[in-house]
Coordinates of C-alpha atoms in Angstrom, one line a residue:
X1 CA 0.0 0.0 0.0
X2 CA 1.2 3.5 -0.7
X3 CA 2.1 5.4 2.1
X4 CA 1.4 9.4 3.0
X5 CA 1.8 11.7 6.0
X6 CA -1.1 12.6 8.2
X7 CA -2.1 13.7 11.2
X8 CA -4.7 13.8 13.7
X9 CA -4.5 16.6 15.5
X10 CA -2.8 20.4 15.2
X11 CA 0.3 20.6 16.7
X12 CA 4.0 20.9 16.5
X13 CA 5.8 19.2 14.0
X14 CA 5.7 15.3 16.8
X15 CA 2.2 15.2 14.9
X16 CA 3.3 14.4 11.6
X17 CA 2.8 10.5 11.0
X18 CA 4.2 8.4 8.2
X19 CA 1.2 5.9 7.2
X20 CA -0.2 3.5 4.7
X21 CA -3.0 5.0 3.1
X22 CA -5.8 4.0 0.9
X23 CA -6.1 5.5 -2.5
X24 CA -9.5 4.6 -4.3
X25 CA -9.9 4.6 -8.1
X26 CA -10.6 7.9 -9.4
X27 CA -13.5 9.9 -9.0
X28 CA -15.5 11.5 -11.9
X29 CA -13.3 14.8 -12.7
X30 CA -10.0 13.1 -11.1
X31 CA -7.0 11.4 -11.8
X32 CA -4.1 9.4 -9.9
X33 CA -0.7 11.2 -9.7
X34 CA 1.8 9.2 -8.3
X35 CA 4.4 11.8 -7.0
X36 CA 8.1 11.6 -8.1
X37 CA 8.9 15.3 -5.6
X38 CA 6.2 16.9 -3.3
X39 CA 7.3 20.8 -2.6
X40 CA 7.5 21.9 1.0
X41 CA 6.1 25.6 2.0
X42 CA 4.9 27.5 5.1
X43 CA 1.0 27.1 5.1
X44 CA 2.1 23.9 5.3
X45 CA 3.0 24.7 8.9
X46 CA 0.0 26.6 8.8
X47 CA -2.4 23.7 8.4
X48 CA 0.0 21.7 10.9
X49 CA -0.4 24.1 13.8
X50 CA -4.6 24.4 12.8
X51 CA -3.8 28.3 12.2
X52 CA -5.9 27.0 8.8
X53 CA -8.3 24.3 10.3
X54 CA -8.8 21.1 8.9
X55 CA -11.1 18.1 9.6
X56 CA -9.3 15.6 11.0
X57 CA -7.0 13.1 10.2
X58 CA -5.7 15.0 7.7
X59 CA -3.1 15.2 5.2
X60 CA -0.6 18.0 4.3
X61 CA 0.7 19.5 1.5
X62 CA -0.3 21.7 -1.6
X63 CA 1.9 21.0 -4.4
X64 CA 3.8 18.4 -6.0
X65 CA 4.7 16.7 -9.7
X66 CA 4.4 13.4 -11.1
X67 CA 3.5 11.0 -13.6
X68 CA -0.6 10.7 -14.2
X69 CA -1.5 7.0 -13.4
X70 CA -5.4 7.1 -14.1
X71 CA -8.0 9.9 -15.2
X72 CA -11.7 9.5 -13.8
X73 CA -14.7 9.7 -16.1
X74 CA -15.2 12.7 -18.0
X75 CA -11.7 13.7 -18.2
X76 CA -10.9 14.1 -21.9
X77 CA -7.6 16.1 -21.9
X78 CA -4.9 14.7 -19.8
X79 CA -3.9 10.6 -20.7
X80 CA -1.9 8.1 -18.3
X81 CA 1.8 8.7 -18.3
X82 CA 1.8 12.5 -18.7
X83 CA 4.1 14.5 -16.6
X84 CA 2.0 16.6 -14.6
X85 CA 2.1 19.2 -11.9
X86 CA 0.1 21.4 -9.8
X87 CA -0.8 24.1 -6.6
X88 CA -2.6 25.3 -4.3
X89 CA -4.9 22.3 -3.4
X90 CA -6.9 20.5 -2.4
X91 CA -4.4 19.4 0.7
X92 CA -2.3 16.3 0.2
X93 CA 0.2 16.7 -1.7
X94 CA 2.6 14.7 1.2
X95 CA 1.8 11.1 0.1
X96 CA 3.4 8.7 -2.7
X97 CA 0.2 8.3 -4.5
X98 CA -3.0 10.3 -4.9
X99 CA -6.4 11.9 -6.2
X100 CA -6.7 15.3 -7.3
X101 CA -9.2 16.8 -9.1
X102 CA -7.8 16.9 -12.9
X103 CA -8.8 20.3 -13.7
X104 CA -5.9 21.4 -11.0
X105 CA -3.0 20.0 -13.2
X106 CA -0.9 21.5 -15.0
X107 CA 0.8 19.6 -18.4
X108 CA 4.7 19.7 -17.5
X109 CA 6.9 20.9 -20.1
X110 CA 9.6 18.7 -20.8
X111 CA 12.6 21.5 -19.9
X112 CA 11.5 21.2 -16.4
X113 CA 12.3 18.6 -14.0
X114 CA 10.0 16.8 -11.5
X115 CA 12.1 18.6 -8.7
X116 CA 12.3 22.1 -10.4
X117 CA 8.6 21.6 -10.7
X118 CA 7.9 20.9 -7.0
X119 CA 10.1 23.1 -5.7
X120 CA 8.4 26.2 -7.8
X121 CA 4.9 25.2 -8.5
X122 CA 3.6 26.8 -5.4
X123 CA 6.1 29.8 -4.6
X124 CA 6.3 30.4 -8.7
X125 CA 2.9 30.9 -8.9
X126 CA 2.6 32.8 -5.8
X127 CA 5.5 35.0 -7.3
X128 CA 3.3 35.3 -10.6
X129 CA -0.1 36.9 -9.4
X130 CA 1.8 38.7 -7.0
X131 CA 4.0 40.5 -9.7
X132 CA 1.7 40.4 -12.7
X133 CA -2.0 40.9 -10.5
X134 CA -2.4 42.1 -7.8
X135 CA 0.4 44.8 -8.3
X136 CA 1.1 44.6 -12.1
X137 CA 4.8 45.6 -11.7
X138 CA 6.3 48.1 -14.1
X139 CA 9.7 48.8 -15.3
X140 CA 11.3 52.0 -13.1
X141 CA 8.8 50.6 -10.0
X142 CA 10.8 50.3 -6.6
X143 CA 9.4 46.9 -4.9
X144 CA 10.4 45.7 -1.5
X145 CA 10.5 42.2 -0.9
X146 CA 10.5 40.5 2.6
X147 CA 12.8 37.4 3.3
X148 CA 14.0 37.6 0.0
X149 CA 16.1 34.6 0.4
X150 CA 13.4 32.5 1.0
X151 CA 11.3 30.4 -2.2
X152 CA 9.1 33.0 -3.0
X153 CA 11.3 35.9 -2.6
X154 CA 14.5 34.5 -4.7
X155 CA 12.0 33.7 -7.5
X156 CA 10.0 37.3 -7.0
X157 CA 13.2 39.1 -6.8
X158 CA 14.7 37.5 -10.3
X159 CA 11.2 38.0 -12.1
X160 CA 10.5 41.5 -10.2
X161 CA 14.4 42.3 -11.6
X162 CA 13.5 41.2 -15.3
X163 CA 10.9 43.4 -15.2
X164 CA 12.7 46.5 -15.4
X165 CA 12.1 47.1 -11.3
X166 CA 14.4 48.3 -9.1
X167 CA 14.2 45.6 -6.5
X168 CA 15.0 45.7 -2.4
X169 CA 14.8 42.6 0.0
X170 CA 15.3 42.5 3.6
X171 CA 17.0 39.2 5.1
X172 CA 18.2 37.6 7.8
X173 CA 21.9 37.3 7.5
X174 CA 24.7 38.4 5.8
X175 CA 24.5 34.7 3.9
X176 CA 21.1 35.0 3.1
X177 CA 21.8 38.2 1.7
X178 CA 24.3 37.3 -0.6
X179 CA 22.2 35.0 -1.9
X180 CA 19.8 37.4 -2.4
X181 CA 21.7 39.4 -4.3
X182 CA 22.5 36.5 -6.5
X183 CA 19.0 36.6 -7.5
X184 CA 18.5 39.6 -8.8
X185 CA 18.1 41.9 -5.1
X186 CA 19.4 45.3 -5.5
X187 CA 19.5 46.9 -2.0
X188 CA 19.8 44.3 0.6
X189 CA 18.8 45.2 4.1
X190 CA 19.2 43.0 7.1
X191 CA 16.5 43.6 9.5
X192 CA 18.3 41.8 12.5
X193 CA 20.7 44.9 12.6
X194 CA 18.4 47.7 10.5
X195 CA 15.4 49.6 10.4
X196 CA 14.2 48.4 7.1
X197 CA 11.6 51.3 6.6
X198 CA 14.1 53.8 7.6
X199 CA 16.6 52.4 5.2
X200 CA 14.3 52.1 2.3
X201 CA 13.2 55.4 2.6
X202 CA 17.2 56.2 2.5
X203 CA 17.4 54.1 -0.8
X204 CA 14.4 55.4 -2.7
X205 CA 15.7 59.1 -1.9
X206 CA 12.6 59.6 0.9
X207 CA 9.7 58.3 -1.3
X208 CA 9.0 55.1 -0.7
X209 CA 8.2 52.2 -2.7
X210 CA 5.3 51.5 -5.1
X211 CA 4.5 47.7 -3.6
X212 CA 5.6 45.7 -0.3
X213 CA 4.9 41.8 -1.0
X214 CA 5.6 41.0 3.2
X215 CA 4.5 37.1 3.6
X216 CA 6.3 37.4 7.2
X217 CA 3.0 39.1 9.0
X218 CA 2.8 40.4 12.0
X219 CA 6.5 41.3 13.0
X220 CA 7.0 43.5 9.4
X221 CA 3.2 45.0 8.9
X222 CA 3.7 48.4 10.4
X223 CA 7.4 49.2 9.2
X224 CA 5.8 47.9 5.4
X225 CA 3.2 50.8 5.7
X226 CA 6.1 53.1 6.6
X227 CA 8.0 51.9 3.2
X228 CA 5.2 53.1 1.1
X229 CA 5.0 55.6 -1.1
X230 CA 1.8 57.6 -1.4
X231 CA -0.9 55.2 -2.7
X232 CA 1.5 52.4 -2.9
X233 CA 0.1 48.6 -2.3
X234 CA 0.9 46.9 1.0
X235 CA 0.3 43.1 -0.2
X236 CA 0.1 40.9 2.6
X237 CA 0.0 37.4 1.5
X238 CA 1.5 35.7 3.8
X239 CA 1.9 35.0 8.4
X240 CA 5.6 33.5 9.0
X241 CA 5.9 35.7 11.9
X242 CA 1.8 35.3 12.9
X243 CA -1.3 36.9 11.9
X244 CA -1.1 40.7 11.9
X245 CA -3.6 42.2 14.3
X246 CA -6.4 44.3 13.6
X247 CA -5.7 47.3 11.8
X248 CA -7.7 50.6 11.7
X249 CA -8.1 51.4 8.6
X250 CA -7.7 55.6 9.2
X251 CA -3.9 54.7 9.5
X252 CA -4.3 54.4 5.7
X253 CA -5.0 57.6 4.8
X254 CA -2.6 58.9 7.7
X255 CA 0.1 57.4 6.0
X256 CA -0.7 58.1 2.3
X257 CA -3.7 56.8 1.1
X258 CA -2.5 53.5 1.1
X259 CA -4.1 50.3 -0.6
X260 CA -3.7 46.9 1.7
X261 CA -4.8 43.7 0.6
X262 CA -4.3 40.0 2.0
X263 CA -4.7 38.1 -1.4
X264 CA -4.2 34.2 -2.0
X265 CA -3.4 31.9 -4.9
X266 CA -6.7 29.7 -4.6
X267 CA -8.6 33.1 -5.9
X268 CA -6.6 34.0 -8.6
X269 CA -6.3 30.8 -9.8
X270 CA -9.9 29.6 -9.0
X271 CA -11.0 29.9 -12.9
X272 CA -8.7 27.3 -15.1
X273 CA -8.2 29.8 -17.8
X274 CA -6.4 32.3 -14.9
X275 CA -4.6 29.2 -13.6
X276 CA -3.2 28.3 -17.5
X277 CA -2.3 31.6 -18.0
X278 CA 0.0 32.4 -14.7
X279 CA 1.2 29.2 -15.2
X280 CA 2.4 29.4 -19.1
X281 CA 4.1 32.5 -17.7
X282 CA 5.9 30.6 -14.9
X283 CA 6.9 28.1 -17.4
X284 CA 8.2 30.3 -19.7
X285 CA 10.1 32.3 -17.1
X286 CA 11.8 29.3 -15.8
X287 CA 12.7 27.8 -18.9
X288 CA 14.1 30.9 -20.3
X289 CA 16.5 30.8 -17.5
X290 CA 15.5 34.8 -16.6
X291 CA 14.1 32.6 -13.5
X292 CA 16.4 30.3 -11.8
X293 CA 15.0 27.6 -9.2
X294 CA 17.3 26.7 -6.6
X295 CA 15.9 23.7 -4.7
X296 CA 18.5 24.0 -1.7
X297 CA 17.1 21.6 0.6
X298 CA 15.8 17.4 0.1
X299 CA 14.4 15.4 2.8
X300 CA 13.0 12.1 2.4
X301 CA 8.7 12.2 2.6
X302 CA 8.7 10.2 5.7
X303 CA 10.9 12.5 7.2
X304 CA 8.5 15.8 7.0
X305 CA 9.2 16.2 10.9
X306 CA 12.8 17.1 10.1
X307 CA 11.8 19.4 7.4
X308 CA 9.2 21.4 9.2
X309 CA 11.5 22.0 12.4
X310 CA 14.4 23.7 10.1
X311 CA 12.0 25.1 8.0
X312 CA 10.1 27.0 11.0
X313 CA 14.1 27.4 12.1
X314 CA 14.7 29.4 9.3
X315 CA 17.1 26.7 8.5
X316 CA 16.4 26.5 4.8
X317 CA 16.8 29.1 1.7
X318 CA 14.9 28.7 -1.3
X319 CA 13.1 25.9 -2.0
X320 CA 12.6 22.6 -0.1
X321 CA 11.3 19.5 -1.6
X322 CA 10.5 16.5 -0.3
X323 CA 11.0 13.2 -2.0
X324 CA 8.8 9.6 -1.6

């Protein structure tokens, strides 16, 4: 029997059990996928901790690539032994073998390896409506990008770069810096030893940046308000540090008729065409090479323990994959 992670209850990362599993024929509308790399990402800790509830048991897990094994009824354009990949859910990505509903997959081109593929699928298509949507980046714009060494920020910095923006990142370490830079990060800023608003208001010459794209939360909200420029874009897509508290929205117009959203990838990818589209762009970013994947960390699927401590550690740059 194939084997997956699940667990029974929220907790720390002692809850994550390696079990046999059951995996039923397809559904109408579904196919098999048996995974060759499964990606590893915060909201995965998220979903672990029950910040993001879930009935239990339950599995983890929201992207991964593979080889299609069967298609359900009514699925007419995907055939057994295509390489296939996909994001943002349903949970469940952690196991060896599973059902996913076929309209979530994604036709893999053949420049791009299982691993590139599940390290990227989520944090590349997070990097895509974040960039091209819900702030439709502009060459000359001046975007700041929190923990830029992490998955989504070395792949937002590099696509944020070849769009003609003039890109900072705040880090952790000098390390993680460098490696930033590496990836396209103009202005580096370490906010373990900086102010990072008062240092990007030193960079962009007092005004501010157009866009803050801050998945850290809580500890970062306020000093990404004090980046902006008048009627810039605070996107807040994402709680490493925890969930930012409530916010009264008169400190908006108090600090520049600002626009603050909290958008996520299930919306703008909740029609297929949207989902094709950001993901031929994705594609065609990575396999032009003007976006470089670095999968930086593998761990065996069974051990997913392991990987969640160093990845809540801060242990781990770019992407993490995890292998059956």
């Amino acid at each position: 029997m194939p084997h997956a992670i699940r667990i029974h209850q929220a907790g720390g990362p002692e809850v994550l059990r390696w079990e046999e599993v059951v995996v039923p024929a397809p559904a109408a509308g579904e196919a098999t996928v048996r995974h060759a790399a499964v990606g590893l990402n915060f909201i995965d800790v998220y979903h672990r901790t029950g910040l993001y509830p879930q009935i239990m048991p339950a599995g983890l897990g929201l992207e991964g690539a593979g080889v299609v094994e069967a298609v359900g009824e009514g699925v007419m354009d995907l055939q057994v032994g295509e390489r296939v990949a996909y994001a943002g859910g349903p949970v469940g990505a952690y196991a060896e073998v599973r059902n996913i509903p076929a309209h979530r997959l994604l036709k893999l081109p053949d420049t791009i390896s299982f691993e590139t593929a599940a390290a990227m699928m989520l944090q590349g298509l997070t990097a895509a409506y974040l960039l091209r949507k819900t702030w439709r980046v502009q060459p000359g714009d001046a975007v700041l990008i929190h923990a830029a060494a992490g998955g989504v920020g070395l792949i937002a910095c590099q696509w944020a770069k070849a769009l003609g923006a003039t890109v900072l990142g705040t880090v952790g370490s000098a390390a993680k810096g460098e490696l930033a830079k590496a990836h396209g990060c103009d202005h580096v800023i370490d906010y373990s030893s900086e102010n990072f608003s008062q240092r990007v208001r030193e960079i962009t010459g007092g005004e501010g940046v157009a866009v803050v794209y801050d998945g850290v939360g809580k500890d970062t909200f306020i000093g990404s308000l004090d980046s902006l420029r008048p009627m810039g874009m605070m996107v807040a897509y994402g709680n490493a540090s925890g969930p930012v508290p409530p916010l009264d929205l008169l400190l908006l117009s108090q600090k520049g008729s600002l626009f603050v959203t909290r958008p996520t990838l299930m919306n703008y990818t909740a029609k297929r065409a949207d989902l094709e589209a950001l993901g031929a762009e994705l594609f065609e970013m990575v396999g032009s090479g003007r976006v470089r994947i670095e999968v930086n960390q593998r761990y065996a699927l069974k051990d997913a323990e392991l990987a969640h401590r160093d990845l809540e550690a801060r242990r781990t740059t770019g992407s993490t994959i995890l292998l059956p």
